[in-house]
Short mmCIF file of C-alpha atoms in Angstrom, two decimals:
data_model
loop_
_atom_site.label_atom_id
_atom_site.label_comp_id
_atom_site.label_asym_id
_atom_site.label_seq_id
_atom_site.Cartn_x
_atom_site.Cartn_y
_atom_site.Cartn_z
CA UNK A 1451 0.00 0.00 0.00
CA UNK A 1452 1.18 3.51 -0.86
CA UNK A 1453 2.52 5.12 2.33
CA UNK A 1454 0.58 8.26 1.42
CA UNK A 1455 -2.69 6.35 1.91
CA UNK A 1456 -1.70 5.50 5.48
CA UNK A 1457 -0.69 9.12 6.05
CA UNK A 1458 -4.08 10.19 4.71
CA UNK A 1459 -5.80 7.83 7.17
CA UNK A 1460 -3.74 9.21 10.04
CA UNK A 1461 -4.75 12.78 9.19
CA UNK A 1462 -8.44 11.82 9.03
CA UNK A 1463 -8.44 9.87 12.30
CA UNK A 1464 -6.01 11.90 14.41
CA UNK A 1465 -6.52 15.47 13.15
CA UNK A 1466 -9.90 15.76 11.43
CA UNK A 1467 -12.17 13.62 13.62
CA UNK A 1468 -9.96 13.09 16.69
CA UNK A 1469 -11.12 9.50 17.17
CA UNK A 1470 -11.06 8.31 20.79
CA UNK A 1471 -11.35 4.84 22.38
CA UNK A 1472 -14.90 3.52 22.22
CA UNK A 1473 -16.07 5.93 19.49
CA UNK A 1474 -18.67 4.63 17.04
CA UNK A 1475 -17.24 5.56 13.63
CA UNK A 1476 -19.15 5.44 10.35
CA UNK A 1477 -17.07 5.27 7.16
CA UNK A 1478 -19.05 6.09 3.99
CA UNK A 1479 -17.09 5.13 0.91
CA UNK A 1480 -17.38 3.83 -2.66
CA UNK A 1481 -15.58 0.60 -3.49
CA UNK A 1482 -13.03 2.62 -5.49
CA UNK A 1483 -11.70 3.86 -2.12
CA UNK A 1484 -11.18 0.40 -0.60
CA UNK A 1485 -7.46 0.95 0.08
CA UNK A 1486 -8.18 4.05 2.15
CA UNK A 1487 -10.94 2.22 4.06
CA UNK A 1488 -8.48 -0.55 4.93
CA UNK A 1489 -5.95 2.02 6.17
CA UNK A 1490 -8.67 3.77 8.18
CA UNK A 1491 -9.72 0.53 9.87
CA UNK A 1492 -6.12 -0.07 10.84
CA UNK A 1493 -5.75 3.42 12.35
CA UNK A 1494 -9.19 3.32 14.02
CA UNK A 1495 -8.30 -0.06 15.51
CA UNK A 1496 -5.13 1.42 16.98
CA UNK A 1497 -7.35 4.00 18.65
CA UNK A 1498 -9.62 1.35 20.19
CA UNK A 1499 -12.71 2.68 18.37
CA UNK A 1500 -15.44 0.76 16.53
CA UNK A 1501 -15.87 1.36 12.78
CA UNK A 1502 -18.64 0.27 10.43
CA UNK A 1503 -18.67 0.91 6.68
CA UNK A 1504 -21.54 2.08 4.50
CA UNK A 1505 -20.41 1.09 1.00
CA UNK A 1506 -21.70 3.46 -1.67
CA UNK A 1507 -22.69 1.95 -5.01
CA UNK A 1508 -23.65 4.60 -7.59
CA UNK A 1509 -24.99 1.95 -10.00
CA UNK A 1510 -27.30 0.59 -7.34
CA UNK A 1511 -28.32 4.12 -6.38
CA UNK A 1512 -29.17 4.88 -10.00
CA UNK A 1513 -31.27 1.73 -10.31
CA UNK A 1514 -33.12 2.55 -7.10
CA UNK A 1515 -33.81 6.16 -8.06
CA UNK A 1516 -35.05 5.21 -11.53
CA UNK A 1517 -37.40 2.58 -10.08
CA UNK A 1518 -38.83 4.76 -7.29
CA UNK A 1519 -42.03 6.74 -7.65
CA UNK A 1520 -41.37 10.34 -6.53
CA UNK A 1521 -44.15 10.03 -3.95
CA UNK A 1522 -42.49 7.00 -2.34
CA UNK A 1523 -39.28 8.69 -1.18
CA UNK A 1524 -39.15 8.82 2.61
CA UNK A 1525 -36.52 9.08 5.33
CA UNK A 1526 -34.87 5.70 5.93
CA UNK A 1527 -35.56 5.07 9.61
CA UNK A 1528 -32.76 2.51 10.00
CA UNK A 1529 -30.23 4.89 8.45
CA UNK A 1530 -31.42 7.68 10.74
CA UNK A 1531 -31.11 5.39 13.78
CA UNK A 1532 -27.54 4.49 12.80
CA UNK A 1533 -26.56 8.14 12.49
CA UNK A 1534 -28.01 8.91 15.92
CA UNK A 1535 -25.69 6.29 17.43
CA UNK A 1536 -22.61 7.56 15.59
CA UNK A 1537 -19.85 9.70 17.11
CA UNK A 1538 -17.80 10.42 13.96
CA UNK A 1539 -18.40 10.14 10.21
CA UNK A 1540 -15.65 9.90 7.58
CA UNK A 1541 -17.03 10.40 4.06
CA UNK A 1542 -14.84 9.50 1.08
CA UNK A 1543 -15.26 10.57 -2.54
CA UNK A 1544 -13.92 8.46 -5.41
CA UNK A 1545 -15.69 8.08 -8.74
CA UNK A 1546 -15.90 5.17 -11.12
CA UNK A 1547 -18.42 7.05 -13.26
CA UNK A 1548 -19.14 10.65 -12.26
CA UNK A 1549 -22.22 10.71 -14.53
CA UNK A 1550 -23.80 7.50 -13.19
CA UNK A 1551 -26.99 9.26 -12.15
CA UNK A 1552 -27.30 11.51 -15.17
CA UNK A 1553 -30.30 9.63 -16.63
CA UNK A 1554 -32.39 9.79 -13.44
CA UNK A 1555 -35.43 12.04 -13.79
CA UNK A 1556 -34.48 15.45 -12.27
CA UNK A 1557 -37.94 15.61 -10.68
CA UNK A 1558 -36.85 12.82 -8.33
CA UNK A 1559 -33.92 14.77 -6.90
CA UNK A 1560 -36.22 17.04 -4.90
CA UNK A 1561 -38.13 14.38 -2.92
CA UNK A 1562 -34.91 12.38 -2.54
CA UNK A 1563 -33.08 15.37 -1.02
CA UNK A 1564 -35.98 16.13 1.31
CA UNK A 1565 -36.07 12.52 2.50
CA UNK A 1566 -32.35 12.64 3.34
CA UNK A 1567 -32.59 15.91 5.28
CA UNK A 1568 -33.19 14.39 8.77
CA UNK A 1569 -30.18 12.09 8.30
CA UNK A 1570 -28.08 15.08 7.22
CA UNK A 1571 -29.13 17.02 10.30
CA UNK A 1572 -28.08 14.15 12.56
CA UNK A 1573 -24.76 13.82 10.75
CA UNK A 1574 -24.03 17.50 11.37
CA UNK A 1575 -24.19 16.75 15.11
CA UNK A 1576 -21.26 14.31 14.81
CA UNK A 1577 -17.55 14.92 14.26
CA UNK A 1578 -17.49 14.61 10.48
CA UNK A 1579 -15.14 15.09 7.56
CA UNK A 1580 -15.35 14.77 3.77
CA UNK A 1581 -12.28 13.76 1.82
CA UNK A 1582 -11.10 12.48 -1.56
CA UNK A 1583 -9.35 9.24 -2.50
CA UNK A 1584 -7.63 9.48 -5.91
CA UNK A 1585 -9.43 7.37 -8.50
CA UNK A 1586 -8.95 7.19 -12.29
CA UNK A 1587 -12.38 8.60 -13.13
CA UNK A 1588 -11.74 11.74 -11.10
CA UNK A 1589 -8.36 12.08 -12.80
CA UNK A 1590 -10.09 11.93 -16.16
CA UNK A 1591 -12.53 14.68 -15.20
CA UNK A 1592 -9.60 16.78 -13.99
CA UNK A 1593 -7.87 16.11 -17.35
CA UNK A 1594 -4.87 14.64 -15.57
CA UNK A 1595 -3.08 11.32 -15.69
CA UNK A 1596 -3.88 8.98 -12.81
CA UNK A 1597 -0.38 9.51 -11.39
CA UNK A 1598 -0.60 13.31 -11.66
CA UNK A 1599 -4.04 13.35 -10.04
CA UNK A 1600 -2.79 11.14 -7.20
CA UNK A 1601 0.11 13.52 -6.56
CA UNK A 1602 -2.26 16.49 -6.72
CA UNK A 1603 -4.60 14.98 -4.13
CA UNK A 1604 -1.88 14.07 -1.65
CA UNK A 1605 -0.01 17.35 -2.09
CA UNK A 1606 -3.22 19.17 -1.16
CA UNK A 1607 -3.83 16.95 1.88
CA UNK A 1608 -0.41 16.51 3.47
CA UNK A 1609 0.24 20.14 4.47
CA UNK A 1610 1.08 22.29 7.49
CA UNK A 1611 -2.49 22.82 8.64
CA UNK A 1612 -1.48 24.88 11.68
CA UNK A 1613 0.21 27.42 9.41
CA UNK A 1614 -2.77 27.38 7.04
CA UNK A 1615 -5.14 28.07 9.94
CA UNK A 1616 -3.03 31.01 11.12
CA UNK A 1617 -2.99 32.56 7.65
CA UNK A 1618 -6.74 32.20 7.23
CA UNK A 1619 -7.44 33.65 10.66
CA UNK A 1620 -6.55 37.11 9.34
CA UNK A 1621 -9.54 36.99 6.98
CA UNK A 1622 -11.77 35.44 9.67
CA UNK A 1623 -11.12 38.40 11.95
CA UNK A 1624 -12.04 40.87 9.19
CA UNK A 1625 -15.31 39.11 8.42
CA UNK A 1626 -16.33 38.47 12.04
CA UNK A 1627 -16.69 42.21 12.70
CA UNK A 1628 -18.15 43.05 9.27
CA UNK A 1629 -21.62 44.10 8.22
CA UNK A 1630 -21.59 44.05 4.42
CA UNK A 1631 -19.68 42.14 1.76
CA UNK A 1632 -19.56 42.96 -1.94
CA UNK A 1633 -18.22 40.68 -4.68
CA UNK A 1634 -17.39 42.27 -8.05
CA UNK A 1635 -15.97 40.36 -11.01
CA UNK A 1636 -15.94 41.44 -14.64
CA UNK A 1637 -19.17 42.68 -16.17
CA UNK A 1638 -21.37 39.87 -14.87
CA UNK A 1639 -20.93 39.86 -11.09
CA UNK A 1640 -21.86 42.57 -8.62
CA UNK A 1641 -23.34 41.00 -5.50
CA UNK A 1642 -23.96 42.53 -2.08
CA UNK A 1643 -24.99 40.83 1.14
CA UNK A 1644 -24.99 41.30 4.90
CA UNK A 1645 -23.15 39.05 7.35
CA UNK A 1646 -23.94 41.21 10.39
CA UNK A 1647 -24.08 39.12 13.53
CA UNK A 1648 -22.97 35.94 11.80
CA UNK A 1649 -19.94 33.82 12.78
CA UNK A 1650 -17.04 33.10 10.41
CA UNK A 1651 -15.38 29.68 10.35
CA UNK A 1652 -11.75 28.88 9.63
CA UNK A 1653 -11.71 25.65 7.61
CA UNK A 1654 -8.17 24.37 7.99
CA UNK A 1655 -8.93 20.73 7.25
CA UNK A 1656 -11.27 19.72 10.05
CA UNK A 1657 -14.51 19.28 8.09
CA UNK A 1658 -13.04 19.15 4.59
CA UNK A 1659 -9.75 17.44 3.80
CA UNK A 1660 -8.21 19.19 2.01
CA UNK A 1661 -9.33 22.36 3.74
CA UNK A 1662 -8.39 25.92 2.94
CA UNK A 1663 -11.33 28.31 3.04
CA UNK A 1664 -12.97 30.92 5.21
CA UNK A 1665 -16.76 30.79 5.23
CA UNK A 1666 -19.83 32.35 6.78
CA UNK A 1667 -23.60 32.47 6.22
CA UNK A 1668 -25.30 35.65 5.00
CA UNK A 1669 -28.46 37.11 6.47
CA UNK A 1670 -30.93 35.33 4.12
CA UNK A 1671 -32.96 38.27 2.83
CA UNK A 1672 -30.02 40.65 2.25
CA UNK A 1673 -28.48 39.16 -0.91
CA UNK A 1674 -28.88 41.59 -3.82
CA UNK A 1675 -27.48 41.77 -7.32
CA UNK A 1676 -26.24 39.49 -10.06
CA UNK A 1677 -23.54 36.83 -10.09
CA UNK A 1678 -22.05 34.65 -12.83
CA UNK A 1679 -20.20 31.44 -12.00
CA UNK A 1680 -17.18 30.35 -14.05
CA UNK A 1681 -16.67 26.84 -12.67
CA UNK A 1682 -19.17 24.04 -13.45
CA UNK A 1683 -21.58 22.67 -10.85
CA UNK A 1684 -22.35 18.94 -10.76
CA UNK A 1685 -25.66 17.73 -9.35
CA UNK A 1686 -26.70 14.06 -9.39
CA UNK A 1687 -24.31 13.32 -12.24
CA UNK A 1688 -25.39 16.34 -14.32
CA UNK A 1689 -23.09 19.16 -15.32
CA UNK A 1690 -24.39 22.72 -15.02
CA UNK A 1691 -22.25 25.36 -16.75
CA UNK A 1692 -22.11 29.16 -16.91
CA UNK A 1693 -24.69 29.74 -14.20
CA UNK A 1694 -26.20 33.22 -13.87
CA UNK A 1695 -28.31 34.15 -10.85
CA UNK A 1696 -30.14 37.39 -10.05
CA UNK A 1697 -31.14 38.07 -6.44
CA UNK A 1698 -33.74 40.41 -4.98
CA UNK A 1699 -34.44 40.49 -1.23
CA UNK A 1700 -32.29 37.38 -0.89
CA UNK A 1701 -34.23 35.26 -3.38
CA UNK A 1702 -33.21 34.05 -6.85
CA UNK A 1703 -35.66 35.86 -9.15
CA UNK A 1704 -33.96 35.00 -12.44
CA UNK A 1705 -31.54 32.27 -13.46
CA UNK A 1706 -29.88 30.80 -16.53
CA UNK A 1707 -27.26 28.26 -17.54
CA UNK A 1708 -25.77 27.51 -20.94
CA UNK A 1709 -25.72 23.79 -20.11
CA UNK A 1710 -27.87 21.90 -17.59
CA UNK A 1711 -30.60 24.53 -17.24
CA UNK A 1712 -33.19 21.89 -16.31
CA UNK A 1713 -30.96 20.54 -13.54
CA UNK A 1714 -30.45 24.08 -12.22
CA UNK A 1715 -34.20 24.69 -12.22
CA UNK A 1716 -34.79 21.42 -10.39
CA UNK A 1717 -32.23 22.41 -7.76
CA UNK A 1718 -33.87 25.79 -7.20
CA UNK A 1719 -37.31 24.18 -6.88
CA UNK A 1720 -36.26 21.71 -4.17
CA UNK A 1721 -37.79 23.90 -1.44
CA UNK A 1722 -38.10 27.58 -0.49
CA UNK A 1723 -34.61 27.69 1.00
CA UNK A 1724 -32.97 26.47 -2.20
CA UNK A 1725 -33.48 29.90 -3.80
CA UNK A 1726 -31.51 31.59 -1.02
CA UNK A 1727 -27.81 31.65 -0.15
CA UNK A 1728 -26.64 29.51 2.76
CA UNK A 1729 -22.91 30.18 2.54
CA UNK A 1730 -20.32 32.67 1.36
CA UNK A 1731 -16.87 31.10 1.08
CA UNK A 1732 -13.44 32.50 0.25
CA UNK A 1733 -10.79 30.07 -1.06
CA UNK A 1734 -7.33 30.41 0.51
CA UNK A 1735 -5.37 27.21 -0.21
CA UNK A 1736 -2.47 28.20 -2.46
CA UNK A 1737 -1.57 24.54 -2.84
CA UNK A 1738 -4.65 24.08 -5.03
CA UNK A 1739 -3.84 25.99 -8.17
CA UNK A 1740 -6.06 24.72 -10.99
CA UNK A 1741 -9.69 23.82 -11.60
CA UNK A 1742 -10.31 20.07 -11.59
CA UNK A 1743 -14.15 20.07 -11.71
CA UNK A 1744 -14.05 18.65 -8.18
CA UNK A 1745 -15.79 21.01 -5.76
CA UNK A 1746 -13.94 19.67 -2.71
CA UNK A 1747 -10.74 21.05 -4.22
CA UNK A 1748 -11.94 23.87 -6.46
CA UNK A 1749 -13.74 25.78 -3.68
CA UNK A 1750 -10.45 25.99 -1.73
CA UNK A 1751 -8.48 27.64 -4.56
CA UNK A 1752 -6.91 30.90 -3.51
CA UNK A 1753 -8.37 32.80 -6.47
CA UNK A 1754 -12.03 31.86 -5.96
CA UNK A 1755 -15.11 32.94 -4.06
CA UNK A 1756 -18.12 30.67 -3.81
CA UNK A 1757 -21.74 30.77 -2.77
CA UNK A 1758 -23.80 27.81 -1.65
CA UNK A 1759 -27.46 27.78 -2.52
CA UNK A 1760 -29.59 26.23 0.21
CA UNK A 1761 -28.93 25.20 3.77
CA UNK A 1762 -26.94 27.57 5.97
CA UNK A 1763 -24.10 26.35 8.19
CA UNK A 1764 -25.24 25.90 11.76
CA UNK A 1765 -21.88 26.86 13.22
CA UNK A 1766 -22.12 30.25 11.45
CA UNK A 1767 -25.62 31.25 12.55
CA UNK A 1768 -26.17 32.24 16.21
CA UNK A 1769 -29.50 31.30 17.77
CA UNK A 1770 -30.79 34.88 17.52
CA UNK A 1771 -30.08 35.21 13.78
CA UNK A 1772 -32.24 34.03 10.85
CA UNK A 1773 -31.30 30.58 9.53
CA UNK A 1774 -31.89 29.50 5.93
CA UNK A 1775 -33.09 25.90 5.93
CA UNK A 1776 -33.06 23.67 2.87
CA UNK A 1777 -32.55 20.06 1.83
CA UNK A 1778 -29.74 21.16 -0.51
CA UNK A 1779 -26.37 22.85 -0.13
CA UNK A 1780 -24.86 23.42 -3.57
CA UNK A 1781 -21.55 25.28 -3.93
CA UNK A 1782 -20.92 27.35 -7.08
CA UNK A 1783 -17.62 29.16 -7.79
CA UNK A 1784 -16.51 32.49 -9.19
CA UNK A 1785 -12.96 32.97 -10.49
CA UNK A 1786 -11.75 36.23 -8.93
CA UNK A 1787 -8.19 36.16 -10.28
CA UNK A 1788 -8.81 38.93 -12.84
CA UNK A 1789 -10.81 42.17 -12.93
CA UNK A 1790 -12.27 41.36 -9.50
CA UNK A 1791 -12.43 42.62 -5.96
CA UNK A 1792 -13.83 41.57 -2.60
CA UNK A 1793 -15.00 44.42 -0.38
CA UNK A 1794 -15.79 44.31 3.34
CA UNK A 1795 -17.70 47.34 4.63
CA UNK A 1796 -16.51 49.29 1.59
CA UNK A 1797 -12.82 48.38 1.97
CA UNK A 1798 -11.13 46.16 -0.61
CA UNK A 1799 -9.52 43.15 1.12
CA UNK A 1800 -8.80 41.11 -2.02
CA UNK A 1801 -8.00 42.38 -5.50
CA UNK A 1802 -7.54 40.06 -8.50
CA UNK A 1803 -7.17 37.12 -6.13
CA UNK A 1804 -4.52 38.77 -3.94
CA UNK A 1805 -5.29 39.52 -0.28
CA UNK A 1806 -4.28 42.76 1.41
CA UNK A 1807 -1.52 41.02 3.40
CA UNK A 1808 0.04 39.32 0.35
CA UNK A 1809 2.76 40.66 -1.90
CA UNK A 1810 1.41 42.31 -5.03
CA UNK A 1811 -1.88 43.56 -3.55
CA UNK A 1812 -1.11 47.22 -4.23
CA UNK A 1813 -0.01 46.45 -7.78
CA UNK A 1814 -3.16 44.46 -8.67
CA UNK A 1815 -5.40 46.25 -11.13
#
C-alpha cells in the first residue's frame, strides 16, 4: 500500500475527527476507495474505536432512483437510527463514473433530497469530515493522468495545517466584525450581502480534507445583485455550466445556464430555501492551483469565491439570527483572479485574487 494512503488515514483519524477509544465511527465510501478504508480501519483499531462501513454503489443508487415513484421517497428510519448512534463520520469521494446518475429524472432529486434531510441534520451533530481518495475517473474529469491526479490529491492533503489556519485567521477576523460584503468580477458579477451578527469559520482541514477556506452564512434576505459562475456545478451526475443568478431580497428571481438549465431549475425548486444563499466562502489554499471540476478542491483555490445555494451552516448562525433551511447545499464558484475585488464594509480586502496582506496587492489592477 502507498505510504501516502496511510498518512491520509492518520490525518483523518487523528486530526480531522480526533477519534477516541470507544467511538462509534461510520465510514461512507465507494468501493473505489477500498485501500483508504483498509488504512482507516487499521488506524481506528489502533485508537480502540469501533468502525462500520456504509459502502456506496452509484450503479445501485441509479437503479433505485429510476425505479422509485417520486411520492415513495421517505426518510430511511434505519439509516437515521444508525446516524443517531454515531460519534464520527468519515465520508470519502472516489468516482468510477461521475455521470452515473445523469439519466435519473431530475424531478426525483427534490423528494430524494428532502427525505435525506433528517439524516443530514443528525450527521451534522457528529464529528465529520469529507475527503477524496484518488481514483482514475476523477483524474479523467480533472484532465490529468492517474499519477498526476494522485500527486495532486496528496499534495493538497499533506500540508502544514497549523500554518494554514493562522494565515486564514486574518480573513476570519475581518469578516467576524463586518456588516456588508460585496463581490465584483468582470461585467457579470456585482453582488452585495450582509453578514452582520454571523460567525465566520476557519476551515483548515477539520470538516473538509483538504481544507483551505474561510466561510460564513449571510443574512438570508439581504443578498442583492447578479452573479455569474465560471466553474461548473455537478448535481446528481449532471453538469451545469455558466450559471447566472439574479437576487432580490435574498431570493433568486432570475436564473440561466448555458448547459444543464433543467438541472439548475430542479435544484432551485427543491424547497423555499434552495433559492436563497446559505454560505459565502473564500478560497485560501495556495496549494490548489487549478480547476479540476471537483468542488472539494476547487472551492479551496486561492483565487475563488463561492456561494452555496440552500442550507446555511449551523456553526455560522447564532441562535438569535435568521437561519436558511433547505434540503440542498450546492456550492458554485466564481474565479476572482482577474478584474475582480472583494469588499468588506466598503474596503477592498482582495483584488484580483490577492489579499491585502500578500505581496502584489497594491499592484493588482
